[in-house]
Coordinates of C-alpha atoms in Angstrom, one line a residue:
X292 CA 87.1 120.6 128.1
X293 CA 91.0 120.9 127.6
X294 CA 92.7 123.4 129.6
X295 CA 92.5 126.3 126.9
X296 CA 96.5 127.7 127.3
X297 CA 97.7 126.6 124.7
X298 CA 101.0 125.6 122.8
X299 CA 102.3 127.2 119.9
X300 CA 102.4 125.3 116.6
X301 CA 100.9 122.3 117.8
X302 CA 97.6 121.1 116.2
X303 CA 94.4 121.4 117.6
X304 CA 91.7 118.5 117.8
X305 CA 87.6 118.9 118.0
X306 CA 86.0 115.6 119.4
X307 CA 82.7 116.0 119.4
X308 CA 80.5 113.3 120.9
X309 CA 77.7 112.7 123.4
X310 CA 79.5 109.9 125.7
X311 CA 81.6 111.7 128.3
X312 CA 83.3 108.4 129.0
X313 CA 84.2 108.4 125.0
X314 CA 85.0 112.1 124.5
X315 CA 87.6 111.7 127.9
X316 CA 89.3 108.3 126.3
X317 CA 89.7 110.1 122.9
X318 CA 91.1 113.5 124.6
X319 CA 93.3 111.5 126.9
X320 CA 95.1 109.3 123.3
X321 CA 95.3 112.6 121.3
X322 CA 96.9 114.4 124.4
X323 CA 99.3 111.6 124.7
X324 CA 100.1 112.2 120.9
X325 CA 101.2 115.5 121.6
X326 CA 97.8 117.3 120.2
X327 CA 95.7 120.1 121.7
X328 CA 92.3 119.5 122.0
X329 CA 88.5 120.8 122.1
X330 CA 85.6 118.4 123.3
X331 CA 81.5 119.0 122.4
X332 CA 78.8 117.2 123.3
X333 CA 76.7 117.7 120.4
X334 CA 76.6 119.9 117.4
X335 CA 75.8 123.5 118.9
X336 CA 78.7 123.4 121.4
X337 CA 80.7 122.2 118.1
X338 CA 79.2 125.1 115.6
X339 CA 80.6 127.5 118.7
X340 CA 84.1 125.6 118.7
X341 CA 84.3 126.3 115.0
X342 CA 83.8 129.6 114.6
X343 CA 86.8 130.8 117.2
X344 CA 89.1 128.1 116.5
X345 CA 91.1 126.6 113.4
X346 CA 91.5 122.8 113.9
X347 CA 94.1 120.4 112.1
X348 CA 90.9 117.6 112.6
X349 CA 87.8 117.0 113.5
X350 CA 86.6 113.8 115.2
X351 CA 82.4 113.1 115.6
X352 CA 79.8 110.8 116.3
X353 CA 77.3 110.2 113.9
X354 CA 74.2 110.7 116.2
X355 CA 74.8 113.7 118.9
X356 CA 71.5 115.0 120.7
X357 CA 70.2 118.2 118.7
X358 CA 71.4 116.5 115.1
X359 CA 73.1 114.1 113.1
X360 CA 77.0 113.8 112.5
X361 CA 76.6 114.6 109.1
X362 CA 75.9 118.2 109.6
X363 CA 78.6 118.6 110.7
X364 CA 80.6 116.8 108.0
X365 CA 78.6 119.3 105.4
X366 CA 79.0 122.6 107.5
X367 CA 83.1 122.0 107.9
X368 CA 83.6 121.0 104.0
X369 CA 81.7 124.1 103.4
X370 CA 83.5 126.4 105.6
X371 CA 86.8 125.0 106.6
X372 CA 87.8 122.7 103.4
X373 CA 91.4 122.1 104.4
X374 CA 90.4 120.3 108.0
X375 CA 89.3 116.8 107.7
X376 CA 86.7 114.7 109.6
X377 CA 86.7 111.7 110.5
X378 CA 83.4 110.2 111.7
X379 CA 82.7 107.4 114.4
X380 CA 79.9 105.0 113.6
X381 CA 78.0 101.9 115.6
X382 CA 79.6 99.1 114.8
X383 CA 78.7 97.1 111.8
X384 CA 76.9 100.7 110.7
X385 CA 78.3 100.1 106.7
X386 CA 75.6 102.5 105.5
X387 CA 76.4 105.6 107.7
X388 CA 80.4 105.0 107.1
X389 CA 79.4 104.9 103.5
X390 CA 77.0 108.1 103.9
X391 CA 79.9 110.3 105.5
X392 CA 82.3 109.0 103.3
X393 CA 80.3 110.4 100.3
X394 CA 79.1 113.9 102.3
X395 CA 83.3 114.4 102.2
X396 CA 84.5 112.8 105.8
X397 CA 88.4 112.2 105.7
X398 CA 87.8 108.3 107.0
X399 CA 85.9 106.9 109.6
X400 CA 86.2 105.2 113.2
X401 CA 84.1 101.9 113.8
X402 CA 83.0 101.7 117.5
X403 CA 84.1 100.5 120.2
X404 CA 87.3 102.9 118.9
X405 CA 90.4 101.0 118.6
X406 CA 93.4 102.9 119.9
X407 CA 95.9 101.7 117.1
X408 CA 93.4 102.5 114.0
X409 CA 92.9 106.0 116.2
X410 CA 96.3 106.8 116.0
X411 CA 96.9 105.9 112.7
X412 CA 94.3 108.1 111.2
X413 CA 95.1 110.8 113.0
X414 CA 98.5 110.7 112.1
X415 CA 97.4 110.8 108.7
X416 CA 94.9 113.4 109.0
X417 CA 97.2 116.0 110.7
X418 CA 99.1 116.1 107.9
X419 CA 96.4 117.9 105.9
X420 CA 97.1 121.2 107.5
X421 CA 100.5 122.0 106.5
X422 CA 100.1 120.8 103.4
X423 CA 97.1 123.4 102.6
X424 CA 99.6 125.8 102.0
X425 CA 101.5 123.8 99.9
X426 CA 99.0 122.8 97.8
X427 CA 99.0 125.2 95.2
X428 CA 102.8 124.2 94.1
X429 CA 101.6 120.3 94.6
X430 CA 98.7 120.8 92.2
X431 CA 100.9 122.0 89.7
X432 CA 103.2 119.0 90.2
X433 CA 100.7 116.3 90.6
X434 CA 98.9 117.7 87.4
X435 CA 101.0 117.9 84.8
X436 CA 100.4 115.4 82.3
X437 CA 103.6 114.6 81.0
X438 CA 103.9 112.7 84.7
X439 CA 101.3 109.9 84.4
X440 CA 97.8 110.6 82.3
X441 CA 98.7 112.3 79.2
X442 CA 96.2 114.4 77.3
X443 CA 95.1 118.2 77.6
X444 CA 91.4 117.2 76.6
X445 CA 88.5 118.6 78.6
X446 CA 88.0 115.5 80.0
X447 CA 91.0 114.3 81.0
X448 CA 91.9 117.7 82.8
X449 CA 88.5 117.1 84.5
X450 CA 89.8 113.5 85.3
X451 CA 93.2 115.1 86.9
X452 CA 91.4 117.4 89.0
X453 CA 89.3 115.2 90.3
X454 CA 92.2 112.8 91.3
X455 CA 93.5 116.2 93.5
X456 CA 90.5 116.3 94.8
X457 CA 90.0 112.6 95.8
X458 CA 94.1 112.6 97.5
X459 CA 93.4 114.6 100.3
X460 CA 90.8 111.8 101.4
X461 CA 90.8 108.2 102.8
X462 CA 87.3 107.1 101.1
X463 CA 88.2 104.2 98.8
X464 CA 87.8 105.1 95.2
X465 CA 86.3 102.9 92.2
X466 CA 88.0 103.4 89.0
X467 CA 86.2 102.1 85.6
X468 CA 86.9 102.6 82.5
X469 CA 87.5 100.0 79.4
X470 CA 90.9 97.8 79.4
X471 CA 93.6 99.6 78.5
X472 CA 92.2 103.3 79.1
X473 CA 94.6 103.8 82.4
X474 CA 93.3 102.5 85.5
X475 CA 96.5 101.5 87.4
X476 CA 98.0 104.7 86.2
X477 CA 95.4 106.7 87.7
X478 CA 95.5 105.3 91.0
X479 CA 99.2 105.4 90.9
X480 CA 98.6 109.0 90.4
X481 CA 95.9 109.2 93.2
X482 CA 98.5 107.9 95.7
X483 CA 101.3 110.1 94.9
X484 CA 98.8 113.3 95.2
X485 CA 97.6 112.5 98.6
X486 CA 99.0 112.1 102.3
X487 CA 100.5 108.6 101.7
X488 CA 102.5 109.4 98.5
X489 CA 105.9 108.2 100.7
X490 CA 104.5 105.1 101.8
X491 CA 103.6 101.6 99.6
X492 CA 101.4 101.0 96.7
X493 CA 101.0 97.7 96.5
X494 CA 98.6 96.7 93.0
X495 CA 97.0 93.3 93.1
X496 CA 95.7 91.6 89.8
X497 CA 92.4 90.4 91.9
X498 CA 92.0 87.6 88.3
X499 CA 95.3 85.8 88.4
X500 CA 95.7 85.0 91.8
X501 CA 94.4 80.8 92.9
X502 CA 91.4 80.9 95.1
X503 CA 93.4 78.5 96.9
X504 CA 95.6 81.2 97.7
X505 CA 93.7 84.0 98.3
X506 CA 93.4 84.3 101.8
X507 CA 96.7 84.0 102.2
X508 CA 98.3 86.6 99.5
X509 CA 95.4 89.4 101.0
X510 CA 96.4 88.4 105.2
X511 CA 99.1 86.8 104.9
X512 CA 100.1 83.6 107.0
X513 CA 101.4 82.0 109.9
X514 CA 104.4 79.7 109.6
X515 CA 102.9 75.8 109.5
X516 CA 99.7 77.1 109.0
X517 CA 99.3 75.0 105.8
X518 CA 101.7 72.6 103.9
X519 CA 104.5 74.3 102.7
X520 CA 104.1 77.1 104.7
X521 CA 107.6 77.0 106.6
X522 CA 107.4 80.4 107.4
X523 CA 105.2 83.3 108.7
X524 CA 104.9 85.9 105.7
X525 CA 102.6 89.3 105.0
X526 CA 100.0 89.6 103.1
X527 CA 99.1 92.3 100.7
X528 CA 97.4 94.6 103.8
X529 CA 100.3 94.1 105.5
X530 CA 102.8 95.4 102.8
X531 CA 100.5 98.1 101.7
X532 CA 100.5 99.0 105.7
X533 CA 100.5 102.8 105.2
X534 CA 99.9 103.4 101.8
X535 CA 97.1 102.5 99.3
X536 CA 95.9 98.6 98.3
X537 CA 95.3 98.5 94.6
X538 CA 92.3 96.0 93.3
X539 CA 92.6 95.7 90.0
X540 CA 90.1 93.4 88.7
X541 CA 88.2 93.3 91.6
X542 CA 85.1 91.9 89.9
X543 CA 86.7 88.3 89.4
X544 CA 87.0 87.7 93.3
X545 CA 85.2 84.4 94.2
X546 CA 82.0 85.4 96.5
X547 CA 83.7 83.5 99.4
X548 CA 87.0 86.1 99.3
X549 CA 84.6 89.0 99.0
X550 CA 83.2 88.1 102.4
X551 CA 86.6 88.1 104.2
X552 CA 87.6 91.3 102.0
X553 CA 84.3 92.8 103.2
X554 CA 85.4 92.3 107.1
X555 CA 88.7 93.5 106.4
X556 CA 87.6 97.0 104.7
X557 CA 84.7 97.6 107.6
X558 CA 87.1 96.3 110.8
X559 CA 90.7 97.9 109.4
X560 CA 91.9 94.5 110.6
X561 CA 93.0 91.0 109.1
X562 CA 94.1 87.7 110.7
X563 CA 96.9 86.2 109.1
X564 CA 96.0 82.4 107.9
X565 CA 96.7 80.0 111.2
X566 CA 96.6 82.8 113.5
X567 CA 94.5 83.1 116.6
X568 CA 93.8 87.2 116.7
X569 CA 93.2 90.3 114.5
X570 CA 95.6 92.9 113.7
X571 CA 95.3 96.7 112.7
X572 CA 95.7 97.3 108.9
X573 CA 96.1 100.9 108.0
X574 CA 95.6 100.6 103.9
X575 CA 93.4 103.2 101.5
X576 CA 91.6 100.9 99.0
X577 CA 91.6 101.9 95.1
X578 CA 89.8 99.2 92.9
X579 CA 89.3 98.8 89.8
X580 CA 87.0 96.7 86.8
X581 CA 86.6 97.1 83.2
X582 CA 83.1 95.1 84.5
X583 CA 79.8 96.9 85.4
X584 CA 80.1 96.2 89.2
X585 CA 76.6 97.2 89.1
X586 CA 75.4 94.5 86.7
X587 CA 77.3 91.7 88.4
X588 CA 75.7 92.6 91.6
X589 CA 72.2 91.8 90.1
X590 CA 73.5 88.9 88.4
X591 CA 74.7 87.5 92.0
X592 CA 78.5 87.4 91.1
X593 CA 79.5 90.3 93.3
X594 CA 77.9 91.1 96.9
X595 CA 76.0 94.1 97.4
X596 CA 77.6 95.0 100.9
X597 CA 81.0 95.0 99.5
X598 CA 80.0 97.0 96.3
X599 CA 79.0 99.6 98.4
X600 CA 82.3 99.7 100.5
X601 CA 84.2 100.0 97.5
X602 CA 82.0 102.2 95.5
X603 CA 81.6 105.2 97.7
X604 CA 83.5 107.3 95.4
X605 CA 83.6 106.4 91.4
X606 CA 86.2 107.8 89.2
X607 CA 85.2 107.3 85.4
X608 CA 88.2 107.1 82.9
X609 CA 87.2 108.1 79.2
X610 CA 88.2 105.8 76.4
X611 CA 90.6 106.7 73.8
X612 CA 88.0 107.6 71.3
X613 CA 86.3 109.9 73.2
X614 CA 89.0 111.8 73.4
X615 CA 90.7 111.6 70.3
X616 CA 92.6 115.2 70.3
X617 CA 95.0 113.8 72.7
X618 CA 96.1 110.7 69.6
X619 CA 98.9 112.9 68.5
X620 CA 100.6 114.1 72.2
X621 CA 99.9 110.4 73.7
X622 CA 101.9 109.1 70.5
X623 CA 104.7 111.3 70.5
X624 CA 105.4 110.3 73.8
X625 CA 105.0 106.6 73.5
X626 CA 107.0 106.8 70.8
X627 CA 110.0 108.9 72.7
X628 CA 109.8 106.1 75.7
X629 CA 110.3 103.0 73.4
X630 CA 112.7 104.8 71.0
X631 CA 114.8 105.8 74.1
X632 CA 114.3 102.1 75.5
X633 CA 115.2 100.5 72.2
X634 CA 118.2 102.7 72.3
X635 CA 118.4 104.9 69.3
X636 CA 119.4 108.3 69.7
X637 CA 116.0 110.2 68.4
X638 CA 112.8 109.2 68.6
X639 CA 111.4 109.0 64.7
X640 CA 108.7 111.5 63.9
X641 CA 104.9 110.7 62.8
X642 CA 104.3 112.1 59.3
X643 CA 100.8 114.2 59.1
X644 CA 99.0 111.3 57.3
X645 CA 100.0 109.2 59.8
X646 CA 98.8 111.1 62.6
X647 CA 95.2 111.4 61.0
X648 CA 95.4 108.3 60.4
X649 CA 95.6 107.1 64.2
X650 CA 93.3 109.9 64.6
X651 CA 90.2 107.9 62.3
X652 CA 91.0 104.8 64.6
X653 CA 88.6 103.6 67.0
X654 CA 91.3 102.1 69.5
X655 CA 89.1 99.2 70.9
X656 CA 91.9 98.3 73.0
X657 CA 92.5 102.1 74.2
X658 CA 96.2 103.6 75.1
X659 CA 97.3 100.1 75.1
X660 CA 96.4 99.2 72.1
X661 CA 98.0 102.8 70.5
X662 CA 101.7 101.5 72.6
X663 CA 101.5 98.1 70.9
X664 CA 101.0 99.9 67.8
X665 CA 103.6 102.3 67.5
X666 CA 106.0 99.4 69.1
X667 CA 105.0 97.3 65.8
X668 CA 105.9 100.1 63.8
X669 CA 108.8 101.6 65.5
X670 CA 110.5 98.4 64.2
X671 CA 109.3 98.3 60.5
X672 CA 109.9 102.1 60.1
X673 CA 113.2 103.2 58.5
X674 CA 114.2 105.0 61.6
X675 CA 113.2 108.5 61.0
X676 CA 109.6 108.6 59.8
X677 CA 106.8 106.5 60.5
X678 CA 104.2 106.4 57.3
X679 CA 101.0 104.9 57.4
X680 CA 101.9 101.7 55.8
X681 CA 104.3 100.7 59.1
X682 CA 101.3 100.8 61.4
X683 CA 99.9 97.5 59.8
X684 CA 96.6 98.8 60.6
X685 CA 93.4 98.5 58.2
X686 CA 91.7 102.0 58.6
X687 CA 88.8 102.7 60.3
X688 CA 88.2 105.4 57.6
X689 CA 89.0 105.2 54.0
X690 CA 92.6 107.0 53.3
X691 CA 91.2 109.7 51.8
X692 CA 89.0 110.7 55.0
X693 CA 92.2 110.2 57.2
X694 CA 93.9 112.6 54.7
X695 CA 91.3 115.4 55.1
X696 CA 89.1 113.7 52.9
X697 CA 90.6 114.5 49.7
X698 CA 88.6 113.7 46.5
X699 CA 89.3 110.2 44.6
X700 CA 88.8 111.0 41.0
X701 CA 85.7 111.3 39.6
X702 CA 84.5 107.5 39.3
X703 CA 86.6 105.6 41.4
X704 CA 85.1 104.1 44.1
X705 CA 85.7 104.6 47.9
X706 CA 85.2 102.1 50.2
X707 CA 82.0 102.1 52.7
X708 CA 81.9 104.3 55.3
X709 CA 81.9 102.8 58.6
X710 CA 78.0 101.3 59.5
X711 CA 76.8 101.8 55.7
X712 CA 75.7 98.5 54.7
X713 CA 77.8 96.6 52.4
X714 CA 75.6 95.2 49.4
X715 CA 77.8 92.9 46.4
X716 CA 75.7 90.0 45.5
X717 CA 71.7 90.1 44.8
X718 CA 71.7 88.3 48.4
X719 CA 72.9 91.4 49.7
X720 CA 75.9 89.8 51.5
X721 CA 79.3 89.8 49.8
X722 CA 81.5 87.0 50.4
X723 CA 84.4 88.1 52.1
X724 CA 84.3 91.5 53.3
X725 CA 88.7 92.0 53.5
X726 CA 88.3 90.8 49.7
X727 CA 85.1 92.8 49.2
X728 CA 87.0 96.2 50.8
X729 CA 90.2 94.9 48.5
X730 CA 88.1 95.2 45.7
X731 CA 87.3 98.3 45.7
X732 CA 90.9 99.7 47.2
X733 CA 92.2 97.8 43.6
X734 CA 89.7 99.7 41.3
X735 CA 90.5 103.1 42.9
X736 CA 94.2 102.7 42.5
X737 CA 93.4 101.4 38.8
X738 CA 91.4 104.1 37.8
X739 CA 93.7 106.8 39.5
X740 CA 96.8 105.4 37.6
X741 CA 95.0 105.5 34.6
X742 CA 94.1 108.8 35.0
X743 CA 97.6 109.8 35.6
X744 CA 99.2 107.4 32.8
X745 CA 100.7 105.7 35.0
X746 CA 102.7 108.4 37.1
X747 CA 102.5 106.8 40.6
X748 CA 103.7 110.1 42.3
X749 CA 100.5 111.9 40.4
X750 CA 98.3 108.7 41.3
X751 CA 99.2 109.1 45.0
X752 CA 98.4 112.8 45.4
X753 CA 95.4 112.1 43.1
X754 CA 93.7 109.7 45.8
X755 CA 95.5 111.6 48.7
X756 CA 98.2 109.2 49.7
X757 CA 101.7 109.5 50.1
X758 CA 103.8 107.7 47.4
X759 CA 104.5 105.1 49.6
X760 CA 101.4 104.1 51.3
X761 CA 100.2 103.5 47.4
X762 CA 103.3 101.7 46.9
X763 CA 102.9 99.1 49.9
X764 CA 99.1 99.2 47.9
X765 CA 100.0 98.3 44.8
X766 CA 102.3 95.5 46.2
X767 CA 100.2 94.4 48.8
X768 CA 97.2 93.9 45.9
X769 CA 99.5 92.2 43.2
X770 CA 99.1 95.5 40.8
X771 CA 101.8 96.2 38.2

């Protein structure tokens, strides 16, 4: 063991690990770092370590004499949640990487221990300390949601807070959700919470990159190492060399570039395209599908081994109808981005019709879908409200249900709620279901204008309109 005077203010270090010639090589690196440190050999002299010293990391084997690594892993994210671990696994051991990954380790060491991937995670890790104290005012920061993911539903504060959670580690996270709900925005968010918010994110679109090319956009190349490679260039590890690699898409990688990605995950090293040796990459991986990486497994498209790797930790983002309170706030501030970027002085506001209107939509196409939108009508609107008809949207609901479902007069007909079958013909099956829902839309707006004698202003708040979403009506179905 270390010499136990000690320095003030510099962080301590508990290696823990049966091999004495192990535990002296990884005491001797951390010393020459400029670190204090502790050595057990298995998990009793560790437990006694713990309890009379705080440590900045931990560093242990998987399998120590009286018990496995993992104990350890569970007792120090119990007890001590600001220190990290880091575990160090046989090599080629996926499943006990994966394992300690899950049970909360910081990252892991594949043995033998490379010196350069050492360093670099314990620079990392040491971090974590200081910034316990700090992380009350960084919580605050990282989770407000007019930054990134906008929405004060239940689920998306649940979503936030367990991107604060995730930062503080290395395990690479899996984010699904549906296209358009958010992805890259999550893990841009997941980067700037955690230790390497300073350094690179570098997002990949995993689909639109040539298999040709693939090896050598992910390792990069040597010069001459191909035609028309007259120069030695990075590769995405290389530029996200610090900081965190974003897969997006990662289900449409051919099965032969998951086998090279596979390696380059489990070793924390690449060889450039043409080159001879490996070198160190220090990256966190964030993926991302709108697939079931699951299904594709079991159809054969996507390799088990690698699913693993990149699945230890799986961060779910809702789709937009699931969490439909946050319509109005999400639009308002969509609508204040492109207003400002469009150049007009004040963003226009959403009348209340409008809003409930949104609200009754089903947004197949999620927060996308909702920006394309309100970009659509930012430029039909007359610069200061936007009403229903400047959406160019067919309901999902009838009018009257967007508008708090107020009553159509007594005989006019509404169209179908959403899933009741349509019936016109005696076949059951009307021709045209646009000129089916028409139809009906036509006979309301009669009958209402009857009612009224004609007073479209009366008509309008009859069926629960404004006067001109029933005047785009009327000219839209040819009524006069």
């Amino acid at each position: 063991m270390s010499d136990p005077q000690r320095t003030a203010g510099v962080p301590r270090v508990l290696v823990v690990d049966d091999e004495a010639d192990l535990r002296e090589l990884l005491e001797l690196t951390l010393v020459g770092m400029g670190l204090d440190v502790d050595c057990a050999g298995d998990l009793a002299q560790a437990r006694a370590l713990l309890a009379r010293h705080a440590y900045a990391l931990c560093l242990t084997d998987m399998r120590l004499p009286d018990g496995e690594g993992l104990e350890l892993v569970a007792k120090i994210t119990e007890l001590h949640p600001n220190t990290p671990v880091a575990v160090i696994t046989a090599y080629g051991s996926a499943e006990n990487a994966v394992a300690a990954l899950k049970a909360g380790a910081f990252d892991y060491l594949a043995k033998p221990v490379a010196l350069d991937s050492l360093r670099n995670l314990v620079r990392a890790a040491v971090q974590t300390a200081p910034l316990a104290a700090e992380a009350p005012a960084q919580q605050s920061s990282a989770a407000d949601p007019a930054r990134d993911l906008l929405g004060d539903s239940a689920v998306m504060r649940e979503v936030r807070a367990s991107i604060l959670r995730l930062a503080r580690s290395m395990a690479p996270v899996a984010i699904t959700g549906e296209s358009g709900s958010g992805k890259e925005l999550a893990a841009r968010l997941l980067h700037r919470s955690g230790l390497r918010a300073g350094q690179p994110f570098v997002a990949v679109n995993c689909g639109a990159i040539p298999e040709a090319l693939m090896e050598s956009e992910f390792f990069g190349h040597r010069k001459g190492a191909f035609t028309g490679a007259d120069q030695e260039r990075e590769g995405f590890f290389q530029a996200a060399s610090g900081g965190t690699l974003f897969l997006d898409e990662v289900a449409d990688l051919p099965l032969p570039m998951q086998v090279k990605l596979l390696r380059a995950i489990q070793e924390k090293r690449v060889r450039k395209v043409g080159a001879t040796i490996e070198e160190p990459v220090d990256v966190r991986i964030v993926s991302a599908t709108h697939q079931d990486l699951a299904q594709c497994v079991t159809a054969g498209r996507f390799r088990q081994d690698l699913y693993y790797r990149l699945n230890v930790i799986e961060l779910r983002l809702p789709p937009l109808r699931e969490r439909q309170d946050d319509i109005p706030a999400l639009a308002e501030a969509i609508l204040a981005r492109l207003s400002k970027r469009a150049g007009l002085a004040q963003a226009p506001r959403l009348a209340s019709v409008t809003v409930r209107y949104l609200c009754s939509y089903s947004f197949p196409g999620n927060v996308r879908e909702l920006e394309n939108i309100l970009e659509r009508a930012l430029a039909f609107s007359n610069g200061e409200v936007i009403n229903v008809e400047d959406l160019g949207l067919r309901p999902a609901v009838s009018d009257a249900q967007a508008d708090e479902r107020a009553p159509l007069p007594e005989g006019a007909a509404a169209a179908p709620a959403a899933g009741r079958p349509v019936r016109v013909g005696e076949d059951g099956i009307p021709d045209a279901l646009p000129d089916y829902l028409d139809k009906l839309e036509r006979e309301a707006i009669l009958r209402a204008l009857e009612k009224t004698r004609h007073n479209r202003t009366a008509a309008a708040k009859l069926l629960g309109i404004t006067f001109r979403a029933l005047r785009y009506r009327m000219q839209r179905l040819d009524i006069h």
